[in-house]
Amino acid sequence: MTDILFLEGARTPFCTWAGGVRADGQKGGALKPLDPFDLAAAALKGALARSGATPEMIGKIIFGNTYHTGPHATYGARYVGHRAGVPPTTPGCTVTLACASGLQAVISAADAITHGEARIAAATGADNCSLVARNVFIPSFSDLMCGRPIAQAAQTSSKNEGQSRADQDRWALESHRRAAAARARGVFAEEIVPVAVPELGAVDRDDAILEHATAEYFAQSKILFEGDDATVANTHAVVDGGAAILLASAEAAKEAKAVLGRLAGFAVVGVPADRMAHASAAAVNKMLPSIGWTKDQVDLWEINETFASQTLVALKGLSLPEDRVNVNGGALALGHPFGGTGPRLVLTLLKELKRRGKKRGVAAICAGGGSGVAVAVEAA
């Protein structure tokens, strides 16, 4: 594979959607006035500023987006580029792979470099759930291929692995604790770029993290489906947000002022829809042999937390030590802005590897429909 490097990245704050309640008890929707491409463009501008690359240096923009919201949503990646100040001669493409849309954007950006379409490519992603019509958003969490909500499918896998409600609540609580601790250390300040919101001004803080979460809070949360253990509290926070990361050829990277690491490999897989919770592990198991790595050689993992149940299935399936997975918390606390999650995972992973002086990391996502995507990176 062509040597492909990550320059820099950025993300917006992840803010609770308008249909939810923030960690402070207030109604969500801080980012509702912004289209998904506004969010992705804000992140892209931040990534450019941090990398030293100019808008003119970008050869292609890939935009991961799950819910095509707004009257101009079909323009997708083109609007991301336009609002980030990228020349109109730069092509763009929007990709959709449910929860894994943003991680697919990373892979597609790498493909653009490998095939000579670009020397520097932007992997961006965003979703604004606040703008999605309820009669579209809620039904989208049911999978026609398995005939039930994906939360229930994940619960079945979890129960088959011997996991209890208490196990799921414990992991969810730990996700919030880690995220709160990471924010206190200034970790997220290194990722976030403020976004300007009409009437609110600059928004620069994630608002779904429970600073003082307790086991009692999770234990008292109501179940989503009778007979299952999934609750609002052990399911990912629904948020609006965007992220971006720049990829470059080795030659082009010499012109930038920052390099975070290199792309070591990736894999995309499919599994039966009712085994969606196993898809991220399946992607990892396909990828690692292809790049000559073993699980023990991976220093840090970012496994997307769609549900606590699904995350625990992945950890057990891969036999991963918990202290190396989602060390700064995951989507259960930060939130999961669908298209924005993939670039965020890669950015978080590369920056944390650098902080710890570690080398190898893997990001993985499972997605409704039974898709799994994994990306391996090496820190600079």
Short mmCIF file of N, CA and C in Angstrom, two decimals, residues 96-204:
data_model
loop_
_atom_site.label_atom_id
_atom_site.label_comp_id
_atom_site.label_asym_id
_atom_site.label_seq_id
_atom_site.Cartn_x
_atom_site.Cartn_y
_atom_site.Cartn_z
N THR A 96 -21.99 7.05 2.38
CA THR A 96 -22.92 6.67 3.44
C THR A 96 -22.74 5.20 3.79
N LEU A 97 -22.47 4.92 5.05
CA LEU A 97 -22.38 3.56 5.55
C LEU A 97 -22.87 3.55 6.99
N ALA A 98 -24.06 4.14 7.18
CA ALA A 98 -24.67 4.22 8.51
C ALA A 98 -23.65 4.75 9.53
N CYS A 99 -23.52 4.08 10.67
CA CYS A 99 -22.62 4.56 11.73
C CYS A 99 -21.17 4.64 11.28
N ALA A 100 -20.81 3.88 10.26
CA ALA A 100 -19.42 3.81 9.81
C ALA A 100 -19.13 4.76 8.66
N SER A 101 -20.05 5.67 8.34
CA SER A 101 -19.87 6.57 7.20
C SER A 101 -18.56 7.36 7.29
N GLY A 102 -18.25 7.88 8.46
CA GLY A 102 -17.05 8.68 8.63
C GLY A 102 -15.77 7.88 8.54
N LEU A 103 -15.79 6.63 9.02
CA LEU A 103 -14.59 5.80 8.91
C LEU A 103 -14.40 5.35 7.46
N GLN A 104 -15.51 5.14 6.75
CA GLN A 104 -15.41 4.86 5.32
C GLN A 104 -14.83 6.07 4.58
N ALA A 105 -15.15 7.28 5.06
CA ALA A 105 -14.58 8.48 4.45
C ALA A 105 -13.06 8.48 4.56
N VAL A 106 -12.54 8.02 5.69
CA VAL A 106 -11.08 7.92 5.87
C VAL A 106 -10.49 6.97 4.84
N ILE A 107 -11.14 5.83 4.66
CA ILE A 107 -10.65 4.83 3.70
C ILE A 107 -10.74 5.37 2.28
N SER A 108 -11.84 6.03 1.95
CA SER A 108 -12.01 6.58 0.60
C SER A 108 -11.01 7.69 0.32
N ALA A 109 -10.67 8.48 1.33
CA ALA A 109 -9.65 9.51 1.16
C ALA A 109 -8.29 8.87 0.88
N ALA A 110 -8.00 7.78 1.59
CA ALA A 110 -6.75 7.05 1.34
C ALA A 110 -6.72 6.48 -0.07
N ASP A 111 -7.86 5.97 -0.52
CA ASP A 111 -7.94 5.44 -1.89
C ASP A 111 -7.65 6.52 -2.91
N ALA A 112 -8.14 7.73 -2.67
CA ALA A 112 -7.92 8.84 -3.60
C ALA A 112 -6.43 9.13 -3.75
N ILE A 113 -5.69 9.02 -2.65
CA ILE A 113 -4.25 9.25 -2.70
C ILE A 113 -3.55 8.09 -3.38
N THR A 114 -3.94 6.87 -3.01
CA THR A 114 -3.32 5.68 -3.59
C THR A 114 -3.45 5.66 -5.10
N HIS A 115 -4.59 6.10 -5.61
CA HIS A 115 -4.85 6.05 -7.04
C HIS A 115 -4.48 7.34 -7.77
N GLY A 116 -3.79 8.22 -7.09
CA GLY A 116 -3.26 9.40 -7.75
C GLY A 116 -4.26 10.51 -7.99
N GLU A 117 -5.43 10.44 -7.37
CA GLU A 117 -6.42 11.51 -7.53
C GLU A 117 -6.04 12.75 -6.73
N ALA A 118 -5.30 12.55 -5.65
CA ALA A 118 -4.97 13.67 -4.77
C ALA A 118 -3.66 13.40 -4.07
N ARG A 119 -2.93 14.45 -3.76
CA ARG A 119 -1.75 14.35 -2.90
C ARG A 119 -2.15 14.52 -1.45
N ILE A 120 -3.16 15.36 -1.22
CA ILE A 120 -3.75 15.53 0.10
C ILE A 120 -5.26 15.40 -0.05
N ALA A 121 -5.88 14.59 0.78
CA ALA A 121 -7.33 14.39 0.74
C ALA A 121 -7.90 14.63 2.12
N ALA A 122 -9.10 15.17 2.15
CA ALA A 122 -9.77 15.46 3.42
C ALA A 122 -10.85 14.43 3.69
N ALA A 123 -10.73 13.74 4.82
CA ALA A 123 -11.79 12.82 5.28
C ALA A 123 -12.62 13.59 6.29
N THR A 124 -13.84 13.90 5.92
CA THR A 124 -14.72 14.66 6.79
C THR A 124 -15.99 13.86 7.07
N GLY A 125 -16.73 14.28 8.07
CA GLY A 125 -17.99 13.62 8.36
C GLY A 125 -18.80 14.42 9.35
N ALA A 126 -20.10 14.34 9.24
CA ALA A 126 -20.97 15.05 10.17
C ALA A 126 -22.40 14.57 10.02
N ASP A 127 -23.16 14.76 11.08
CA ASP A 127 -24.61 14.60 11.04
C ASP A 127 -25.22 15.58 12.02
N ASN A 128 -26.37 16.11 11.65
CA ASN A 128 -27.14 16.95 12.56
C ASN A 128 -28.48 16.26 12.79
N CYS A 129 -28.54 15.47 13.85
CA CYS A 129 -29.75 14.69 14.14
C CYS A 129 -30.93 15.58 14.47
N SER A 130 -30.65 16.80 14.95
CA SER A 130 -31.72 17.73 15.29
C SER A 130 -32.56 18.09 14.08
N LEU A 131 -31.99 17.95 12.88
CA LEU A 131 -32.69 18.32 11.66
C LEU A 131 -33.41 17.16 11.00
N VAL A 132 -33.24 15.96 11.54
CA VAL A 132 -33.86 14.78 10.94
C VAL A 132 -35.30 14.65 11.42
N ALA A 133 -36.21 14.48 10.51
CA ALA A 133 -37.62 14.32 10.88
C ALA A 133 -37.78 13.07 11.75
N ARG A 134 -38.58 13.17 12.79
CA ARG A 134 -38.77 12.05 13.72
C ARG A 134 -39.28 10.80 13.00
N ASN A 135 -40.14 10.99 11.99
CA ASN A 135 -40.70 9.82 11.29
C ASN A 135 -39.67 9.17 10.37
N VAL A 136 -38.50 9.76 10.27
CA VAL A 136 -37.38 9.16 9.55
C VAL A 136 -36.35 8.64 10.55
N PHE A 137 -36.05 9.44 11.55
CA PHE A 137 -34.97 9.13 12.49
C PHE A 137 -35.27 7.89 13.32
N ILE A 138 -36.42 7.85 13.97
CA ILE A 138 -36.73 6.74 14.87
C ILE A 138 -36.82 5.41 14.12
N PRO A 139 -37.56 5.33 12.99
CA PRO A 139 -37.62 4.04 12.28
C PRO A 139 -36.28 3.58 11.73
N SER A 140 -35.33 4.51 11.55
CA SER A 140 -34.04 4.12 10.97
C SER A 140 -33.25 3.21 11.89
N PHE A 141 -33.63 3.11 13.15
CA PHE A 141 -32.93 2.24 14.08
C PHE A 141 -33.48 0.81 14.08
N SER A 142 -34.41 0.55 13.19
CA SER A 142 -34.88 -0.81 12.99
C SER A 142 -34.33 -1.31 11.66
N ASP A 143 -33.85 -2.54 11.66
CA ASP A 143 -33.21 -3.11 10.48
C ASP A 143 -34.16 -4.09 9.80
N LEU A 144 -34.54 -3.81 8.58
CA LEU A 144 -35.47 -4.68 7.86
C LEU A 144 -34.89 -6.06 7.60
N MET A 145 -33.55 -6.16 7.56
CA MET A 145 -32.93 -7.45 7.27
C MET A 145 -33.06 -8.43 8.43
N CYS A 146 -33.12 -7.89 9.65
CA CYS A 146 -33.30 -8.80 10.79
C CYS A 146 -34.67 -8.61 11.44
N GLY A 147 -35.42 -7.64 10.94
CA GLY A 147 -36.79 -7.48 11.37
C GLY A 147 -36.99 -6.94 12.77
N ARG A 148 -36.01 -6.19 13.30
CA ARG A 148 -36.15 -5.63 14.65
C ARG A 148 -35.16 -4.49 14.85
N PRO A 149 -35.33 -3.72 15.92
CA PRO A 149 -34.38 -2.64 16.20
C PRO A 149 -32.98 -3.17 16.43
N ILE A 150 -31.98 -2.40 16.01
CA ILE A 150 -30.61 -2.87 16.16
C ILE A 150 -30.22 -2.98 17.63
N ALA A 151 -30.85 -2.19 18.49
CA ALA A 151 -30.56 -2.31 19.93
C ALA A 151 -30.94 -3.69 20.44
N GLN A 152 -32.06 -4.21 19.96
CA GLN A 152 -32.47 -5.55 20.37
C GLN A 152 -31.53 -6.61 19.82
N ALA A 153 -31.09 -6.43 18.59
CA ALA A 153 -30.14 -7.39 18.01
C ALA A 153 -28.85 -7.41 18.82
N ALA A 154 -28.38 -6.22 19.22
CA ALA A 154 -27.16 -6.14 20.03
C ALA A 154 -27.38 -6.80 21.39
N GLN A 155 -28.57 -6.63 21.95
CA GLN A 155 -28.88 -7.24 23.24
C GLN A 155 -28.85 -8.76 23.17
N THR A 156 -29.35 -9.31 22.08
CA THR A 156 -29.33 -10.76 21.92
C THR A 156 -27.89 -11.27 21.91
N SER A 157 -27.02 -10.59 21.15
CA SER A 157 -25.62 -10.99 21.11
C SER A 157 -24.99 -10.87 22.49
N SER A 158 -25.33 -9.80 23.20
CA SER A 158 -24.78 -9.58 24.52
C SER A 158 -25.21 -10.67 25.50
N LYS A 159 -26.48 -11.01 25.47
CA LYS A 159 -26.98 -12.07 26.36
C LYS A 159 -26.34 -13.40 26.04
N ASN A 160 -26.14 -13.66 24.74
CA ASN A 160 -25.50 -14.91 24.33
C ASN A 160 -24.06 -14.99 24.84
N GLU A 161 -23.46 -13.82 25.09
CA GLU A 161 -22.09 -13.78 25.61
C GLU A 161 -22.08 -13.77 27.14
N GLY A 162 -23.26 -13.86 27.74
CA GLY A 162 -23.34 -13.93 29.20
C GLY A 162 -23.25 -12.60 29.91
N GLN A 163 -23.53 -11.50 29.19
CA GLN A 163 -23.43 -10.18 29.79
C GLN A 163 -24.76 -9.74 30.38
N SER A 164 -24.70 -9.08 31.53
CA SER A 164 -25.89 -8.66 32.24
C SER A 164 -26.13 -7.17 32.08
N ARG A 165 -27.28 -6.71 32.54
CA ARG A 165 -27.57 -5.28 32.58
C ARG A 165 -26.52 -4.56 33.42
N ALA A 166 -26.14 -5.16 34.52
CA ALA A 166 -25.13 -4.55 35.39
C ALA A 166 -23.80 -4.37 34.66
N ASP A 167 -23.42 -5.36 33.84
CA ASP A 167 -22.19 -5.25 33.06
C ASP A 167 -22.25 -4.05 32.11
N GLN A 168 -23.39 -3.90 31.46
CA GLN A 168 -23.56 -2.81 30.50
C GLN A 168 -23.55 -1.46 31.21
N ASP A 169 -24.25 -1.37 32.32
CA ASP A 169 -24.29 -0.11 33.06
C ASP A 169 -22.91 0.26 33.60
N ARG A 170 -22.16 -0.75 34.01
CA ARG A 170 -20.80 -0.50 34.51
C ARG A 170 -19.93 0.12 33.43
N TRP A 171 -20.03 -0.44 32.21
CA TRP A 171 -19.20 0.09 31.12
C TRP A 171 -19.65 1.51 30.76
N ALA A 172 -20.96 1.75 30.74
CA ALA A 172 -21.46 3.09 30.43
C ALA A 172 -20.97 4.11 31.46
N LEU A 173 -21.03 3.74 32.72
CA LEU A 173 -20.55 4.63 33.78
C LEU A 173 -19.07 4.91 33.59
N GLU A 174 -18.31 3.89 33.28
CA GLU A 174 -16.87 4.06 33.09
C GLU A 174 -16.58 4.98 31.90
N SER A 175 -17.39 4.88 30.85
CA SER A 175 -17.22 5.75 29.69
C SER A 175 -17.35 7.22 30.09
N HIS A 176 -18.36 7.53 30.88
CA HIS A 176 -18.56 8.91 31.34
C HIS A 176 -17.42 9.34 32.27
N ARG A 177 -16.99 8.46 33.15
CA ARG A 177 -15.90 8.80 34.06
C ARG A 177 -14.62 9.11 33.29
N ARG A 178 -14.33 8.29 32.30
CA ARG A 178 -13.11 8.51 31.51
C ARG A 178 -13.22 9.80 30.70
N ALA A 179 -14.39 10.05 30.13
CA ALA A 179 -14.57 11.27 29.34
C ALA A 179 -14.46 12.51 30.22
N ALA A 180 -15.05 12.47 31.41
CA ALA A 180 -14.97 13.61 32.32
C ALA A 180 -13.52 13.87 32.73
N ALA A 181 -12.78 12.80 33.00
CA ALA A 181 -11.39 12.94 33.39
C ALA A 181 -10.54 13.47 32.23
N ALA A 182 -10.84 12.99 31.02
CA ALA A 182 -10.10 13.46 29.84
C ALA A 182 -10.35 14.94 29.61
N ARG A 183 -11.60 15.36 29.76
CA ARG A 183 -11.90 16.78 29.57
C ARG A 183 -11.16 17.62 30.61
N ALA A 184 -11.12 17.15 31.84
CA ALA A 184 -10.42 17.89 32.90
C ALA A 184 -8.93 18.02 32.60
N ARG A 185 -8.37 17.04 31.89
CA ARG A 185 -6.95 17.08 31.52
C ARG A 185 -6.70 17.93 30.28
N GLY A 186 -7.75 18.43 29.65
CA GLY A 186 -7.59 19.24 28.45
C GLY A 186 -7.47 18.45 27.17
N VAL A 187 -7.77 17.15 27.23
CA VAL A 187 -7.65 16.30 26.05
C VAL A 187 -8.54 16.78 24.91
N PHE A 188 -9.79 17.06 25.21
CA PHE A 188 -10.73 17.42 24.15
C PHE A 188 -10.50 18.82 23.62
N ALA A 189 -9.87 19.67 24.42
CA ALA A 189 -9.53 21.00 23.94
C ALA A 189 -8.54 20.92 22.78
N GLU A 190 -7.76 19.84 22.72
CA GLU A 190 -6.82 19.64 21.62
C GLU A 190 -7.51 19.15 20.36
N GLU A 191 -8.73 18.69 20.48
CA GLU A 191 -9.47 18.20 19.33
C GLU A 191 -10.48 19.22 18.81
N ILE A 192 -11.14 19.92 19.72
CA ILE A 192 -12.30 20.74 19.37
C ILE A 192 -11.91 22.09 18.80
N VAL A 193 -12.65 22.48 17.74
CA VAL A 193 -12.61 23.87 17.28
C VAL A 193 -13.99 24.47 17.54
N PRO A 194 -14.06 25.68 18.07
CA PRO A 194 -15.36 26.30 18.34
C PRO A 194 -16.13 26.53 17.04
N VAL A 195 -17.45 26.47 17.14
CA VAL A 195 -18.30 26.79 16.00
C VAL A 195 -19.22 27.94 16.38
N ALA A 196 -19.44 28.82 15.42
CA ALA A 196 -20.30 29.98 15.65
C ALA A 196 -21.75 29.59 15.37
N VAL A 197 -22.60 29.80 16.34
CA VAL A 197 -24.02 29.47 16.22
C VAL A 197 -24.84 30.75 16.38
N PRO A 198 -25.75 31.02 15.45
CA PRO A 198 -26.58 32.22 15.58
C PRO A 198 -27.26 32.29 16.94
N GLU A 199 -27.18 33.47 17.56
CA GLU A 199 -27.80 33.79 18.84
C GLU A 199 -27.09 33.18 20.05
N LEU A 200 -26.22 32.20 19.82
CA LEU A 200 -25.48 31.59 20.93
C LEU A 200 -24.03 32.03 20.96
N GLY A 201 -23.49 32.40 19.81
CA GLY A 201 -22.08 32.72 19.73
C GLY A 201 -21.24 31.48 19.55
N ALA A 202 -20.04 31.47 20.09
CA ALA A 202 -19.12 30.34 19.93
C ALA A 202 -19.50 29.20 20.88
N VAL A 203 -19.68 28.01 20.31
CA VAL A 203 -19.93 26.81 21.10
C VAL A 203 -18.67 25.96 21.04
N ASP A 204 -18.13 25.60 22.18
CA ASP A 204 -16.83 24.92 22.18
C ASP A 204 -16.73 23.77 23.19
#
